[in-house]
mmCIF file of C-alpha atoms in Angstrom:
data_model
loop_
_atom_site.group_PDB
_atom_site.id
_atom_site.type_symbol
_atom_site.label_atom_id
_atom_site.label_comp_id
_atom_site.label_asym_id
_atom_site.label_seq_id
_atom_site.Cartn_x
_atom_site.Cartn_y
_atom_site.Cartn_z
ATOM 1 C CA UNK A 1 31.717 19.311 35.916
ATOM 2 C CA UNK A 2 28.599 17.744 37.650
ATOM 3 C CA UNK A 3 27.225 16.395 34.345
ATOM 4 C CA UNK A 4 31.092 14.916 33.595
ATOM 5 C CA UNK A 5 30.817 12.787 36.565
ATOM 6 C CA UNK A 6 27.581 11.431 36.265
ATOM 7 C CA UNK A 7 28.973 10.674 32.669
ATOM 8 C CA UNK A 8 31.791 8.712 34.348
ATOM 9 C CA UNK A 9 29.403 6.690 36.861
ATOM 10 C CA UNK A 10 27.728 5.632 34.150
ATOM 11 C CA UNK A 11 30.258 4.555 31.827
ATOM 12 C CA UNK A 12 32.417 2.841 34.519
ATOM 13 C CA UNK A 13 29.188 1.055 36.114
ATOM 14 C CA UNK A 14 27.364 -0.024 32.778
ATOM 15 C CA UNK A 15 30.940 -1.660 31.482
ATOM 16 C CA UNK A 16 30.641 -4.816 31.932
ATOM 17 C CA UNK A 17 26.810 -5.334 30.664
ATOM 18 C CA UNK A 18 25.238 -6.107 27.563
ATOM 19 C CA UNK A 19 22.864 -7.826 24.611
ATOM 20 C CA UNK A 20 23.546 -11.275 23.553
ATOM 21 C CA UNK A 21 21.394 -12.270 20.683
ATOM 22 C CA UNK A 22 20.023 -15.412 20.307
ATOM 23 C CA UNK A 23 18.514 -18.154 17.855
ATOM 24 C CA UNK A 24 15.966 -19.447 19.808
ATOM 25 C CA UNK A 25 12.780 -17.118 20.117
ATOM 26 C CA UNK A 26 10.959 -16.582 17.104
ATOM 27 C CA UNK A 27 11.320 -14.592 14.287
ATOM 28 C CA UNK A 28 8.319 -12.145 15.154
ATOM 29 C CA UNK A 29 8.259 -8.578 15.687
ATOM 30 C CA UNK A 30 6.630 -7.459 19.064
ATOM 31 C CA UNK A 31 6.843 -4.716 21.743
ATOM 32 C CA UNK A 32 6.239 -2.705 25.251
ATOM 33 C CA UNK A 33 5.251 0.320 25.392
ATOM 34 C CA UNK A 34 4.925 2.624 28.328
ATOM 35 C CA UNK A 35 4.792 6.762 29.134
ATOM 36 C CA UNK A 36 5.109 8.629 32.640
ATOM 37 C CA UNK A 37 2.171 10.932 32.725
ATOM 38 C CA UNK A 38 2.142 14.318 34.767
ATOM 39 C CA UNK A 39 5.640 13.434 35.891
ATOM 40 C CA UNK A 40 7.065 16.557 34.023
ATOM 41 C CA UNK A 41 5.291 19.394 36.309
ATOM 42 C CA UNK A 42 6.523 22.245 34.521
ATOM 43 C CA UNK A 43 5.365 21.350 31.091
ATOM 44 C CA UNK A 44 2.901 18.412 31.871
ATOM 45 C CA UNK A 45 4.828 16.557 28.622
ATOM 46 C CA UNK A 46 5.776 12.995 30.253
ATOM 47 C CA UNK A 47 8.527 10.813 28.937
ATOM 48 C CA UNK A 48 7.917 7.517 26.437
ATOM 49 C CA UNK A 49 9.503 4.656 26.259
ATOM 50 C CA UNK A 50 9.104 1.819 23.646
ATOM 51 C CA UNK A 51 11.260 -1.717 23.731
ATOM 52 C CA UNK A 52 11.104 -3.606 20.717
ATOM 53 C CA UNK A 53 12.026 -7.663 20.387
ATOM 54 C CA UNK A 54 13.518 -9.601 17.314
ATOM 55 C CA UNK A 55 12.159 -13.265 19.388
ATOM 56 C CA UNK A 56 13.363 -12.598 22.856
ATOM 57 C CA UNK A 57 16.309 -10.311 22.175
ATOM 58 C CA UNK A 58 15.730 -6.118 21.886
ATOM 59 C CA UNK A 59 16.450 -4.948 18.625
ATOM 60 C CA UNK A 60 15.264 -1.031 18.846
ATOM 61 C CA UNK A 61 14.649 0.852 22.092
ATOM 62 C CA UNK A 62 14.253 5.073 22.742
ATOM 63 C CA UNK A 63 13.169 6.884 25.377
ATOM 64 C CA UNK A 64 11.996 10.556 24.805
ATOM 65 C CA UNK A 65 9.931 13.362 25.687
ATOM 66 C CA UNK A 66 6.670 13.796 24.530
ATOM 67 C CA UNK A 67 6.056 15.952 21.676
ATOM 68 C CA UNK A 68 2.478 16.702 23.261
ATOM 69 C CA UNK A 69 0.386 17.174 26.522
ATOM 70 C CA UNK A 70 -1.460 14.645 26.771
ATOM 71 C CA UNK A 71 -4.830 14.821 28.787
ATOM 72 C CA UNK A 72 -4.836 11.491 31.004
ATOM 73 C CA UNK A 73 -2.679 8.764 31.108
ATOM 74 C CA UNK A 74 -4.615 6.734 28.986
ATOM 75 C CA UNK A 75 -3.809 9.464 26.402
ATOM 76 C CA UNK A 76 -0.463 9.388 27.047
ATOM 77 C CA UNK A 77 -0.211 5.814 26.838
ATOM 78 C CA UNK A 78 -2.818 5.370 23.446
ATOM 79 C CA UNK A 79 0.322 8.241 21.747
ATOM 80 C CA UNK A 80 3.343 6.139 22.908
ATOM 81 C CA UNK A 81 1.487 3.140 21.321
ATOM 82 C CA UNK A 82 0.775 4.614 18.582
ATOM 83 C CA UNK A 83 4.781 5.251 18.178
ATOM 84 C CA UNK A 84 5.400 1.961 18.981
ATOM 85 C CA UNK A 85 3.121 0.308 16.559
ATOM 86 C CA UNK A 86 4.520 2.774 13.489
ATOM 87 C CA UNK A 87 8.092 1.791 14.149
ATOM 88 C CA UNK A 88 7.225 -2.428 14.728
ATOM 89 C CA UNK A 89 5.005 -2.107 11.373
ATOM 90 C CA UNK A 90 8.189 -0.766 9.866
ATOM 91 C CA UNK A 91 10.556 -3.191 11.064
ATOM 92 C CA UNK A 92 8.253 -5.785 10.686
ATOM 93 C CA UNK A 93 8.550 -5.103 6.980
ATOM 94 C CA UNK A 94 12.090 -4.477 7.296
ATOM 95 C CA UNK A 95 12.819 -8.285 8.216
ATOM 96 C CA UNK A 96 10.110 -9.373 5.740
ATOM 97 C CA UNK A 97 11.513 -8.661 2.800
ATOM 98 C CA UNK A 98 14.770 -10.212 4.716
ATOM 99 C CA UNK A 99 13.525 -13.229 5.751
ATOM 100 C CA UNK A 100 10.340 -13.532 3.466
ATOM 101 C CA UNK A 101 8.192 -14.334 6.542
ATOM 102 C CA UNK A 102 5.178 -11.571 6.989
ATOM 103 C CA UNK A 103 2.299 -14.310 8.231
ATOM 104 C CA UNK A 104 2.149 -12.504 11.576
ATOM 105 C CA UNK A 105 0.362 -9.917 13.983
ATOM 106 C CA UNK A 106 2.589 -7.376 15.731
ATOM 107 C CA UNK A 107 2.231 -7.609 19.522
ATOM 108 C CA UNK A 108 2.341 -5.009 21.409
ATOM 109 C CA UNK A 109 2.400 -4.681 25.108
ATOM 110 C CA UNK A 110 0.542 -1.835 27.663
ATOM 111 C CA UNK A 111 -0.555 -1.520 30.562
ATOM 112 C CA UNK A 112 -3.284 0.795 30.329
ATOM 113 C CA UNK A 113 -6.347 -1.354 30.258
ATOM 114 C CA UNK A 114 -9.014 2.088 28.958
ATOM 115 C CA UNK A 115 -5.927 3.041 26.920
ATOM 116 C CA UNK A 116 -6.374 -0.807 25.444
ATOM 117 C CA UNK A 117 -10.088 -0.337 24.913
ATOM 118 C CA UNK A 118 -9.533 2.956 22.876
ATOM 119 C CA UNK A 119 -6.853 1.229 20.166
ATOM 120 C CA UNK A 120 -9.542 -1.395 20.072
ATOM 121 C CA UNK A 121 -12.890 0.827 19.661
ATOM 122 C CA UNK A 122 -13.030 1.969 16.153
ATOM 123 C CA UNK A 123 -15.386 4.484 16.773
ATOM 124 C CA UNK A 124 -14.631 7.740 18.068
ATOM 125 C CA UNK A 125 -16.445 9.134 21.816
ATOM 126 C CA UNK A 126 -16.431 12.020 23.145
ATOM 127 C CA UNK A 127 -13.536 10.886 25.368
ATOM 128 C CA UNK A 128 -11.241 10.579 22.710
ATOM 129 C CA UNK A 129 -12.009 12.767 20.071
ATOM 130 C CA UNK A 130 -9.470 15.574 21.299
ATOM 131 C CA UNK A 131 -6.446 13.257 20.560
ATOM 132 C CA UNK A 132 -4.952 14.341 16.970
ATOM 133 C CA UNK A 133 -5.720 12.382 14.060
ATOM 134 C CA UNK A 134 -2.045 10.705 13.232
ATOM 135 C CA UNK A 135 -2.391 9.068 16.683
ATOM 136 C CA UNK A 136 -6.091 7.825 15.409
ATOM 137 C CA UNK A 137 -3.536 5.392 13.079
ATOM 138 C CA UNK A 138 -3.290 1.813 15.508
ATOM 139 C CA UNK A 139 -6.877 1.696 15.476
ATOM 140 C CA UNK A 140 -6.783 1.103 11.958
ATOM 141 C CA UNK A 141 -4.349 -1.560 11.998
ATOM 142 C CA UNK A 142 -5.949 -3.187 14.860
ATOM 143 C CA UNK A 143 -9.108 -3.623 13.112
ATOM 144 C CA UNK A 144 -7.206 -5.444 9.999
ATOM 145 C CA UNK A 145 -5.211 -6.950 12.458
ATOM 146 C CA UNK A 146 -1.740 -6.667 11.884
ATOM 147 C CA UNK A 147 -1.151 -4.831 15.478
ATOM 148 C CA UNK A 148 -2.733 -7.464 18.398
ATOM 149 C CA UNK A 149 -2.815 -5.041 21.824
ATOM 150 C CA UNK A 150 -2.281 -6.991 25.090
ATOM 151 C CA UNK A 151 -2.366 -5.995 28.757
ATOM 152 C CA UNK A 152 0.740 -6.516 30.673
ATOM 153 C CA UNK A 153 0.852 -5.674 33.861
ATOM 154 C CA UNK A 154 3.594 -2.841 35.412
ATOM 155 C CA UNK A 155 5.776 -5.755 37.624
ATOM 156 C CA UNK A 156 6.637 -6.864 33.686
ATOM 157 C CA UNK A 157 6.638 -3.588 31.736
ATOM 158 C CA UNK A 158 9.772 -3.626 30.029
ATOM 159 C CA UNK A 159 9.414 -0.484 28.556
ATOM 160 C CA UNK A 160 9.161 0.887 32.265
ATOM 161 C CA UNK A 161 13.233 1.438 33.038
ATOM 162 C CA UNK A 162 12.946 3.920 30.491
ATOM 163 C CA UNK A 163 10.154 6.185 31.576
ATOM 164 C CA UNK A 164 11.194 6.471 35.520
ATOM 165 C CA UNK A 165 13.809 6.520 37.844
ATOM 166 C CA UNK A 166 13.618 3.699 39.464
ATOM 167 C CA UNK A 167 14.693 1.977 43.071
ATOM 168 C CA UNK A 168 17.994 0.121 42.840
ATOM 169 C CA UNK A 169 16.801 -3.818 43.095
ATOM 170 C CA UNK A 170 13.560 -2.811 40.744
ATOM 171 C CA UNK A 171 16.252 -1.410 38.232
ATOM 172 C CA UNK A 172 18.762 -4.392 38.318
ATOM 173 C CA UNK A 173 15.410 -6.483 38.682
ATOM 174 C CA UNK A 174 14.161 -4.657 35.253
ATOM 175 C CA UNK A 175 17.640 -4.574 33.161
ATOM 176 C CA UNK A 176 17.752 -8.139 33.566
ATOM 177 C CA UNK A 177 14.440 -8.081 31.932
ATOM 178 C CA UNK A 178 15.139 -6.593 29.041
ATOM 179 C CA UNK A 179 17.830 -7.965 28.178
ATOM 180 C CA UNK A 180 20.625 -5.930 29.504
ATOM 181 C CA UNK A 181 23.365 -8.985 30.863
ATOM 182 C CA UNK A 182 26.575 -8.776 32.731
ATOM 183 C CA UNK A 183 28.954 -10.399 30.131
ATOM 184 C CA UNK A 184 31.488 -10.787 32.275
ATOM 185 C CA UNK A 185 29.807 -12.789 34.823
ATOM 186 C CA UNK A 186 28.157 -14.593 32.440
ATOM 187 C CA UNK A 187 31.214 -15.361 30.624
ATOM 188 C CA UNK A 188 32.563 -17.267 33.772
ATOM 189 C CA UNK A 189 29.382 -19.171 34.207
#
């Protein structure tokens, strides 16, 4: 019964919100990836969040429990950035077939400088050799310059809203930042 009340409260609170898609804003794929390291103490798995944009409009997002236990926040952010890069490259290939425009780098924004350094360093070292090989794919694409990884402060990390509960004011700010708008008030403006 408690779960039903939560769902009904969610539906009531979000019925006026939606995403507006704009023609301006460019035709490039870019994204944000984030993870909450060590929040679930029972299993040790973090929650990941990815938001991908086409221009200024969000076109793909997801949140889920990480499949593996990361040994550090750096590793956790590295793993989710790899997932974001995989999805973004797939979208880029799809859109290039539709639009015949493909000469650009996909940008993934991450809020962990150590994870970014790990992605940009093609040499394995002691701190990263334990990370599963399937996650190393991002290094190759960064080295080939198909993917650009940029630092974004946590304040502007759009995927943050997908990884943890936020205080009300912060939640409302992040909701606006990711492109979710109150459509009822937009119509009246």
